[in-house]
Amino acid sequence: MTASLFRNYIAGEWVAGATTTINRNPSDRSDVIGEYAQADAAQTRAAVAAARAAFPAWSTGPVQERANILERAATEILARKDELGRLLSREEGKTLPEGIGEAMRAGYIFRFFAGEVLRMAGEKLPSVRPGVDVEMTREPIGVVGLISPWNFPIAIPAWKIAPALAYGNTVVMKPADLVPGCAWALADILVRAGLPAGVFNLAMGRGSVVGETLVNHPDVAALSFTGSVETGRAIAAKMAARMAKLQLEMGGKNPLVVLDDADLPTAVNCALQGAYFSTGQRCTASSRLIVTRGIHDRFVAALTDRLAALKVDDALAPGTDLGPVVDQSQLDTDLRYVAIGRDEGAQLAFGGERLERPKDGFYLAPALFTEATNAMRIAREEIFGPVAAVIRAADYDEALAVANDTEFGLCSGIVTTSLKHASHFKRQAQAGMVMVNLPTAGVDYHVPFGGRKGSSYGPREQGRYAAEFFTTVKTAYIAP
Ligand code: NAP
């Protein structure tokens, strides 16, 4: 154990873990961010017990105190956005502007939910029985377990923690083991913002240990998970067996439809940003570019030119457009899918090869396939890297059918100047979110986020819709 060990926060104390992990910079493997504690099952159970003990006072305590704490956290996150953004870019590999943008998003989310604390409205109706009133109110659920993935190390913890606390729940947070740094920094901020002991607990560590313990613990009343479909499915089976409340945000294979009448620069910008920025490691990334034949060749030529001009390098270096892939395992996955695409008969129009840079990082040239079909594995399976495939479509109707022909349904985009097609697509896209003339990735923080089909399960996250998951409704009948 080193002096700079970053500890877990359990029952109001910073505690060493059963084991530790070294957090390294994917842009430069020689750069160690720190040594982070990993909780075992017993420590995770202690965190749940602390959250359970803190629930009665927190859930019924003064709402002004709750709002103040969340507001103080928001203010500190925003004041430290550059430093937090740098930490984020260092541990996850997205570029510094993207890292700072994500840190700001986390700050605004806390500010939004500080306001929501005071807006937890109910409803009152006349009863069908004379003289009786009926009231519907929202109440917190209890101890909630929060499990996040590595690709948004501060925004996803923020958009789960802030509503959980705002609506009066107590929390055990398990961040992704690959990127504990931002979650630790967030915990440190929350503690100093004045949370009473036990209300918020940080249990860093392995999914197979900390995550499993939360999923199986009878005192965890609700669990919010973001991550892969595979892990989400396994969690769902266990949570259903003990009939606990569950919210899953999982993968995507998001389409961006480009029609003949599209403004070409808009289409290319949407594809470039949506498919490749943040190294393509976004659940909302547009990995299927469905392009009608009249614009196909011009679109591919313009996008290839833009890809060739992108600078892939150290996430912290000025001018870097794409940082590294997050780790060796994800890099191997990306390269394997590039090989699969070629074997399936798609044309590799650009990139897809490992890049050497002065620093020892996981650099990959962004890959663009053309002549792909929607039946290919590169068009059906989430790759989660800077790899996209162009699928040619005859017309709008075929493009829409291809867009919807997927087991996922997170975000669907279209680039068109036709109001008729934009309006039709908005209604017919089988996705939780639709973008018209905008990239599929990049969303507001104050409106619902989530998908359909295999992408999501349970109520939406973010905005006031977050109350659907983080509260339970009570109907009270009152006679004088
Ligand atoms: P992952 O492997 O499923 O891991 C997600 C989280 O679950 C991690 O904290 C992980 O811990 C934990 N975990 C693993 N096994 C577990 C188990 N048996 N029980 C409980 N928890 C367990 O996903 P990832 O690779 O980190 O993230 C990439 C995926 O997230 C992609 O599929 C992406 O599309 C999805 N994602 C979705 C959204 C959305 O809102 N729809 C947003 C962002 C990302 P470890 O750290 O120890 O593995």
XYZ file of C-alpha atoms and ligand atoms in Angstrom:
528
model
C 0.000 0.000 0.000
C 1.380 3.458 -0.909
C 1.028 6.678 1.067
C -1.143 8.043 -1.734
C -3.723 5.277 -1.499
C -7.195 6.502 -2.462
C -9.561 4.869 0.004
C -13.185 3.841 -0.010
C -15.700 5.877 1.943
C -17.849 3.698 4.164
C -20.007 4.746 7.133
C -18.447 8.192 7.245
C -14.824 6.951 7.230
C -12.141 6.673 4.585
C -11.123 3.001 4.715
C -8.437 0.945 2.986
C -9.664 -1.861 0.772
C -9.064 -5.572 0.950
C -6.879 -5.153 -2.156
C -5.768 -2.264 -4.377
C -5.528 -1.489 -8.063
C -3.192 0.815 -9.958
C -4.961 3.367 -12.162
C -2.892 4.046 -15.311
C -3.160 6.575 -18.102
C -4.172 4.912 -21.410
C -2.331 7.670 -23.317
C 0.906 6.842 -21.499
C 1.215 3.558 -19.634
C 4.159 4.859 -17.609
C 1.931 7.530 -16.025
C 0.389 6.215 -12.800
C -2.631 8.192 -11.604
C -2.766 6.479 -8.247
C -3.383 3.382 -6.201
C -7.061 2.823 -5.397
C -8.687 0.650 -2.742
C -10.834 -2.298 -3.781
C -13.547 -3.333 -1.360
C -14.312 -6.984 -0.642
C -17.775 -8.422 -0.022
C -17.637 -7.744 3.733
C -16.757 -4.074 3.191
C -19.521 -3.772 0.617
C -21.981 -5.237 3.119
C -20.728 -2.714 5.689
C -21.440 0.077 3.180
C -24.990 -1.223 2.676
C -25.499 -1.437 6.448
C -24.286 2.158 6.854
C -26.625 3.350 4.097
C -29.501 1.487 5.706
C -28.814 3.036 9.102
C -28.615 6.533 7.591
C -31.844 6.239 5.592
C -34.487 7.161 8.197
C -32.900 10.505 9.112
C -31.846 11.439 5.564
C -35.172 10.553 3.941
C -37.183 12.616 6.407
C -34.648 15.379 7.130
C -34.911 19.019 6.037
C -35.064 19.363 2.266
C -33.187 22.655 2.432
C -30.177 20.808 3.869
C -30.317 18.268 1.017
C -30.574 21.017 -1.573
C -27.678 22.930 0.000
C -25.394 19.910 0.000
C -26.088 19.147 -3.667
C -25.628 22.815 -4.559
C -22.283 22.957 -2.717
C -21.144 19.875 -4.633
C -22.218 21.481 -7.929
C -20.348 24.677 -7.127
C -17.132 22.849 -6.302
C -17.290 20.576 -9.363
C -17.787 23.573 -11.637
C -15.032 25.574 -9.934
C -12.643 22.621 -10.391
C -13.796 21.636 -13.898
C -10.354 22.031 -15.488
C -8.602 19.901 -12.872
C -11.377 17.258 -12.855
C -11.475 17.263 -16.654
C -7.734 16.683 -16.726
C -8.011 13.782 -14.293
C -10.807 12.337 -16.437
C -8.788 12.601 -19.655
C -5.791 11.107 -17.903
C -7.628 8.052 -16.648
C -10.108 7.410 -19.474
C -8.392 8.842 -22.550
C -10.969 11.237 -23.977
C -9.478 14.566 -25.033
C -9.035 17.382 -22.532
C -11.895 19.528 -23.935
C -14.144 16.440 -23.789
C -12.968 15.722 -20.226
C -13.646 19.291 -19.089
C -17.032 19.217 -20.824
C -17.944 16.036 -18.975
C -16.854 17.505 -15.622
C -19.040 20.550 -16.288
C -21.932 18.296 -17.123
C -21.521 16.581 -13.739
C -21.613 19.979 -12.014
C -24.767 21.053 -13.839
C -26.444 17.741 -13.005
C -25.856 18.327 -9.278
C -27.199 21.876 -9.641
C -30.299 20.631 -11.473
C -31.069 18.056 -8.777
C -30.388 20.555 -5.976
C -33.382 22.387 -7.474
C -35.402 19.195 -7.882
C -35.200 18.565 -4.125
C -37.629 21.462 -3.691
C -39.863 20.468 -6.598
C -40.905 16.978 -5.546
C -44.557 17.613 -6.234
C -47.475 15.290 -5.589
C -51.070 15.327 -6.804
C -54.385 15.663 -5.055
C -57.701 14.542 -6.567
C -61.292 14.434 -5.370
C -62.231 10.867 -4.501
C -65.189 9.129 -6.133
C -66.398 8.769 -2.544
C -67.966 11.975 -1.177
C -65.884 13.782 1.441
C -62.739 11.816 0.745
C -59.531 13.228 -0.746
C -56.920 11.206 -2.593
C -53.289 12.237 -2.524
C -50.403 10.847 -4.532
C -46.942 11.524 -3.196
C -43.461 10.336 -4.063
C -41.268 8.776 -1.420
C -37.666 7.613 -1.498
C -37.040 3.899 -1.917
C -34.260 3.193 0.586
C -30.710 2.036 -0.071
C -29.838 2.238 -3.755
C -26.866 0.540 -5.369
C -25.268 2.429 -8.278
C -22.953 0.685 -10.767
C -21.264 2.652 -13.555
C -19.111 1.837 -16.616
C -15.704 3.263 -17.531
C -16.607 5.488 -20.480
C -18.128 8.440 -18.562
C -16.160 8.335 -15.302
C -17.756 11.429 -13.750
C -21.007 12.129 -15.631
C -22.596 8.710 -15.109
C -21.810 8.529 -11.370
C -23.167 12.105 -11.146
C -26.404 11.378 -12.972
C -27.093 8.432 -10.688
C -25.878 9.875 -7.351
C -27.513 13.323 -7.653
C -31.131 12.152 -8.147
C -30.693 9.261 -5.695
C -29.712 11.707 -2.931
C -32.050 14.492 -4.028
C -35.106 12.272 -3.650
C -34.018 11.113 -0.183
C -32.341 7.756 -0.797
C -29.030 6.618 0.609
C -26.336 5.324 -1.708
C -23.625 2.744 -2.254
C -21.698 3.716 -5.411
C -19.532 1.230 -7.297
C -17.615 2.892 -10.140
C -15.868 0.965 -12.932
C -12.676 -0.588 -11.622
C -10.756 0.756 -14.621
C -11.478 4.434 -13.809
C -11.921 4.938 -10.048
C -10.228 8.369 -10.008
C -13.149 10.617 -10.951
C -15.610 8.735 -8.735
C -13.183 9.105 -5.830
C -12.860 12.858 -6.521
C -16.653 13.139 -6.624
C -16.966 11.264 -3.315
C -14.392 13.580 -1.755
C -16.417 16.595 -2.917
C -19.692 15.137 -1.605
C -18.172 14.371 1.776
C -16.894 17.935 2.123
C -20.253 19.267 0.939
C -21.601 17.996 4.268
C -23.345 14.654 3.731
C -24.092 12.923 7.040
C -22.204 9.650 7.624
C -23.664 6.658 5.810
C -25.812 8.648 3.364
C -23.243 8.203 0.617
C -20.761 5.334 0.483
C -18.081 4.717 -2.119
C -17.185 1.048 -2.651
C -14.575 0.856 -5.398
C -13.607 -2.604 -6.578
C -14.439 -5.443 -8.938
C -17.872 -5.976 -10.441
C -17.648 -9.662 -9.600
C -17.151 -8.758 -5.917
C -18.638 -5.344 -5.059
C -21.205 -5.370 -7.878
C -22.387 -8.921 -7.168
C -22.719 -8.157 -3.455
C -24.921 -5.136 -4.180
C -27.045 -7.067 -6.660
C -27.668 -9.912 -4.212
C -28.027 -7.898 -1.005
C -31.595 -7.943 0.367
C -31.192 -4.433 1.814
C -30.390 -2.873 -1.571
C -33.919 -1.828 -2.498
C -33.067 -0.605 -5.992
C -30.130 -0.830 -8.355
C -29.213 1.467 -11.232
C -26.689 -0.021 -13.648
C -25.010 1.293 -16.778
C -22.782 -1.044 -18.746
C -22.832 -3.858 -21.249
C -25.860 -5.913 -22.263
C -24.189 -9.089 -21.060
C -23.649 -7.815 -17.507
C -27.050 -6.115 -17.481
C -28.851 -9.341 -18.414
C -27.113 -11.284 -15.652
C -28.005 -8.579 -13.110
C -31.634 -8.495 -14.281
C -32.090 -12.208 -13.632
C -30.808 -11.879 -10.070
C -32.745 -8.701 -9.291
C -35.969 -10.230 -10.632
C -35.461 -13.264 -8.412
C -35.561 -11.026 -5.342
C -38.122 -8.665 -6.928
C -36.043 -5.517 -6.386
C -36.340 -2.353 -8.469
C -33.942 -2.162 -11.405
C -32.814 0.321 -14.037
C -30.432 -0.814 -16.800
C -28.773 1.402 -19.408
C -26.815 -0.753 -21.830
C -25.374 -0.876 -25.302
C -26.249 0.613 -28.643
C -25.757 0.084 -32.378
C -27.035 3.494 -33.274
C -27.892 4.383 -36.873
C -27.269 7.702 -38.567
C -29.348 7.940 -41.751
C -28.055 10.317 -44.432
C -30.525 11.112 -47.206
C -29.769 12.401 -50.715
C -31.166 15.827 -49.787
C -28.868 16.215 -46.744
C -26.531 19.143 -46.375
C -23.236 17.311 -46.956
C -21.080 19.204 -44.393
C -23.776 18.659 -41.742
C -23.919 14.949 -42.573
C -20.143 14.558 -42.409
C -19.911 16.503 -39.130
C -22.665 14.395 -37.579
C -20.947 11.181 -38.661
C -17.512 12.304 -37.540
C -18.628 13.510 -34.135
C -21.177 10.772 -33.539
C -19.080 7.820 -34.642
C -15.548 8.773 -33.668
C -15.289 11.479 -31.010
C -14.509 10.207 -27.518
C -12.731 7.447 -29.493
C -16.164 5.993 -30.394
C -16.516 4.772 -26.815
C -20.035 6.041 -26.289
C -23.247 4.052 -25.974
C -24.826 6.645 -28.305
C -22.068 6.384 -30.949
C -23.374 6.119 -34.534
C -21.643 2.964 -35.645
C -24.033 2.381 -38.577
C -24.020 5.092 -41.238
C -26.979 4.355 -43.515
C -26.580 6.447 -46.650
C -28.872 6.688 -49.665
C -27.243 6.064 -53.022
C -27.421 9.580 -54.520
C -25.125 11.045 -51.862
C -23.226 7.880 -50.912
C -19.980 8.399 -52.816
C -19.683 12.113 -51.987
C -20.373 11.365 -48.315
C -17.758 8.590 -48.135
C -15.136 10.745 -49.903
C -15.750 13.752 -47.624
C -15.805 11.653 -44.444
C -12.599 9.848 -45.414
C -10.881 13.217 -45.972
C -11.950 14.396 -42.535
C -10.778 11.141 -40.918
C -7.373 11.511 -42.543
C -7.034 14.973 -40.981
C -7.821 13.835 -37.435
C -4.971 13.893 -34.953
C -4.875 10.724 -32.839
C -2.556 11.222 -29.881
C -2.152 11.820 -26.148
C -5.538 12.889 -24.755
C -3.912 15.788 -22.902
C -1.879 17.125 -25.838
C -3.194 20.333 -27.419
C -4.805 19.708 -30.803
C -5.574 16.017 -30.224
C -8.893 15.077 -31.847
C -9.022 11.441 -30.717
C -7.382 10.059 -27.617
C -6.398 6.422 -27.126
C -8.661 3.421 -26.670
C -9.240 2.838 -22.946
C -7.156 -0.335 -22.466
C -5.535 -3.335 -24.112
C -8.645 -5.465 -23.910
C -10.834 -2.864 -25.696
C -8.071 -2.308 -28.266
C -7.970 -6.064 -28.946
C -11.763 -6.044 -29.364
C -11.612 -3.142 -31.826
C -8.858 -4.803 -33.890
C -10.740 -8.108 -33.848
C -13.849 -6.406 -35.265
C -11.771 -4.721 -37.965
C -10.607 -8.193 -38.997
C -14.161 -9.560 -38.777
C -15.438 -6.750 -41.026
C -12.816 -7.542 -43.654
C -13.533 -11.277 -43.469
C -17.239 -10.581 -43.911
C -16.527 -8.725 -47.169
C -16.848 -5.083 -46.125
C -14.265 -2.679 -47.608
C -11.946 -1.001 -45.125
C -11.976 2.512 -46.628
C -9.875 4.061 -43.888
C -7.815 3.288 -40.780
C -8.278 0.368 -38.420
C -4.576 -0.081 -37.680
C -2.630 0.245 -34.459
C -0.734 3.542 -34.290
C 2.623 4.167 -32.626
C 3.018 7.461 -30.806
C 5.902 8.877 -28.724
C 4.074 7.786 -25.574
C 3.165 4.157 -24.900
C -0.628 4.253 -25.247
C -3.463 2.307 -26.931
C -3.700 4.286 -30.162
C -5.909 3.164 -33.035
C -6.557 4.843 -36.385
C -10.335 5.457 -36.693
C -11.793 2.807 -39.000
C -14.408 3.322 -41.712
C -15.955 0.386 -43.548
C -17.949 0.765 -46.754
C -20.036 -1.752 -48.709
C -21.251 -3.179 -45.424
C -24.626 -4.857 -45.032
C -26.826 -4.735 -41.990
C -26.473 -8.500 -41.621
C -22.741 -8.293 -40.927
C -21.483 -8.643 -37.368
C -19.881 -5.184 -37.579
C -23.388 -3.820 -38.133
C -25.124 -5.921 -35.489
C -22.778 -6.134 -32.504
C -21.648 -3.237 -30.348
C -17.888 -2.733 -30.872
C -17.477 0.282 -28.569
C -14.532 1.771 -30.420
C -13.756 4.163 -33.303
C -15.145 1.790 -35.935
C -18.132 2.641 -38.164
C -19.685 0.992 -41.217
C -21.438 2.649 -44.164
C -24.494 0.749 -45.382
C -25.922 1.826 -48.737
C -29.712 2.223 -48.942
C -31.904 2.674 -52.031
C -34.181 5.313 -50.527
C -35.657 6.707 -47.316
C -37.974 3.740 -46.734
C -35.150 1.243 -46.967
C -32.905 3.426 -44.784
C -35.580 3.589 -42.070
C -36.102 -0.175 -42.200
C -32.356 -0.794 -41.865
C -32.093 1.747 -39.027
C -34.772 -0.106 -37.057
C -33.436 -3.574 -37.888
C -31.351 -3.985 -34.728
C -31.748 -5.490 -31.297
C -30.786 -2.115 -29.804
C -32.764 1.137 -29.582
C -30.841 3.862 -27.799
C -30.479 6.734 -30.273
C -31.365 7.125 -33.974
C -30.262 10.017 -36.160
C -31.176 11.397 -39.566
C -29.605 14.108 -41.706
C -32.052 15.570 -44.168
C -33.504 18.870 -45.363
C -36.912 17.253 -45.878
C -39.430 18.145 -43.171
C -41.558 15.235 -44.333
C -38.805 12.676 -43.799
C -37.545 14.272 -40.585
C -41.051 14.209 -39.102
C -41.729 10.660 -40.237
C -38.375 9.455 -38.896
C -38.955 11.152 -35.555
C -42.143 9.112 -35.142
C -41.008 5.823 -36.646
C -37.468 5.427 -35.284
C -37.517 2.636 -32.702
C -35.251 4.383 -30.231
C -35.474 6.228 -26.948
C -33.808 9.293 -28.463
C -33.961 10.743 -31.999
C -31.652 13.342 -33.527
C -32.444 15.373 -36.631
C -29.413 17.052 -38.237
C -27.432 16.407 -35.031
C -24.952 13.692 -34.036
C -26.455 10.691 -32.211
C -24.033 11.303 -29.331
C -24.286 14.480 -27.277
C -27.365 15.096 -25.150
C -28.716 17.685 -22.696
C -28.444 17.012 -18.969
C -31.957 18.097 -17.956
C -34.096 15.811 -20.128
C -34.650 12.025 -20.062
C -31.946 9.730 -21.344
C -32.469 6.094 -22.277
C -33.452 3.632 -24.942
C -35.774 0.871 -26.057
C -35.409 -2.791 -26.972
C -32.094 -4.279 -25.828
C -30.557 -0.910 -24.897
C -32.467 -0.140 -21.722
C -34.689 -1.645 -19.095
C -36.768 0.239 -16.564
C -37.483 3.959 -16.258
C -35.411 6.680 -17.923
C -32.471 8.420 -16.274
C -31.927 12.184 -15.916
C -34.172 15.210 -15.868
C -37.297 15.052 -13.750
C -38.060 11.605 -15.186
C -35.330 10.321 -12.848
C -37.987 10.451 -10.116
C -39.696 7.440 -11.753
C -36.837 5.240 -10.688
C -35.559 6.904 -7.545
C -38.939 7.263 -5.831
C -41.982 5.122 -5.207
C -45.530 6.458 -5.386
C -47.885 6.383 -2.416
C -51.656 6.876 -2.762
C -53.272 8.144 0.434
C -57.053 8.374 1.046
C -58.129 10.933 3.631
C -61.579 11.312 5.171
C -62.254 14.187 7.537
P -19.494 -3.694 -18.094
O -18.334 -4.566 -18.310
O -20.858 -4.290 -18.200
O -19.283 -3.048 -16.645
C -20.160 -2.068 -16.147
C -20.086 -2.066 -14.635
O -20.631 -3.288 -14.126
C -18.651 -1.995 -14.088
O -18.648 -1.204 -12.934
C -18.369 -3.446 -13.778
O -17.340 -3.659 -12.833
C -19.714 -3.890 -13.247
N -19.892 -5.344 -13.235
C -19.227 -6.274 -13.962
N -19.678 -7.510 -13.651
C -20.641 -7.354 -12.719
C -21.482 -8.261 -12.009
N -21.415 -9.564 -12.204
N -22.368 -7.760 -11.128
C -22.471 -6.428 -10.924
N -21.690 -5.521 -11.563
C -20.796 -5.979 -12.457
O -19.482 -2.433 -19.070
P -18.225 -1.494 -19.415
O -17.319 -2.256 -20.312
O -17.684 -0.879 -18.177
O -18.929 -0.318 -20.225
C -19.199 -0.371 -21.586
C -20.664 -0.645 -21.841
O -21.456 0.345 -21.191
C -21.037 -0.555 -23.299
O -21.854 -1.645 -23.632
C -21.835 0.741 -23.399
O -22.747 0.788 -24.453
C -22.478 0.779 -22.072
N -22.914 2.146 -21.743
C -24.247 2.437 -21.794
C -24.705 3.709 -21.519
C -26.162 4.014 -21.541
O -26.576 4.940 -20.848
N -26.976 3.287 -22.296
C -23.794 4.708 -21.191
C -22.437 4.392 -21.167
C -22.009 3.098 -21.435
P -15.791 -3.779 -13.335
O -15.328 -2.406 -13.426
O -15.097 -4.560 -12.296
O -15.804 -4.498 -14.636
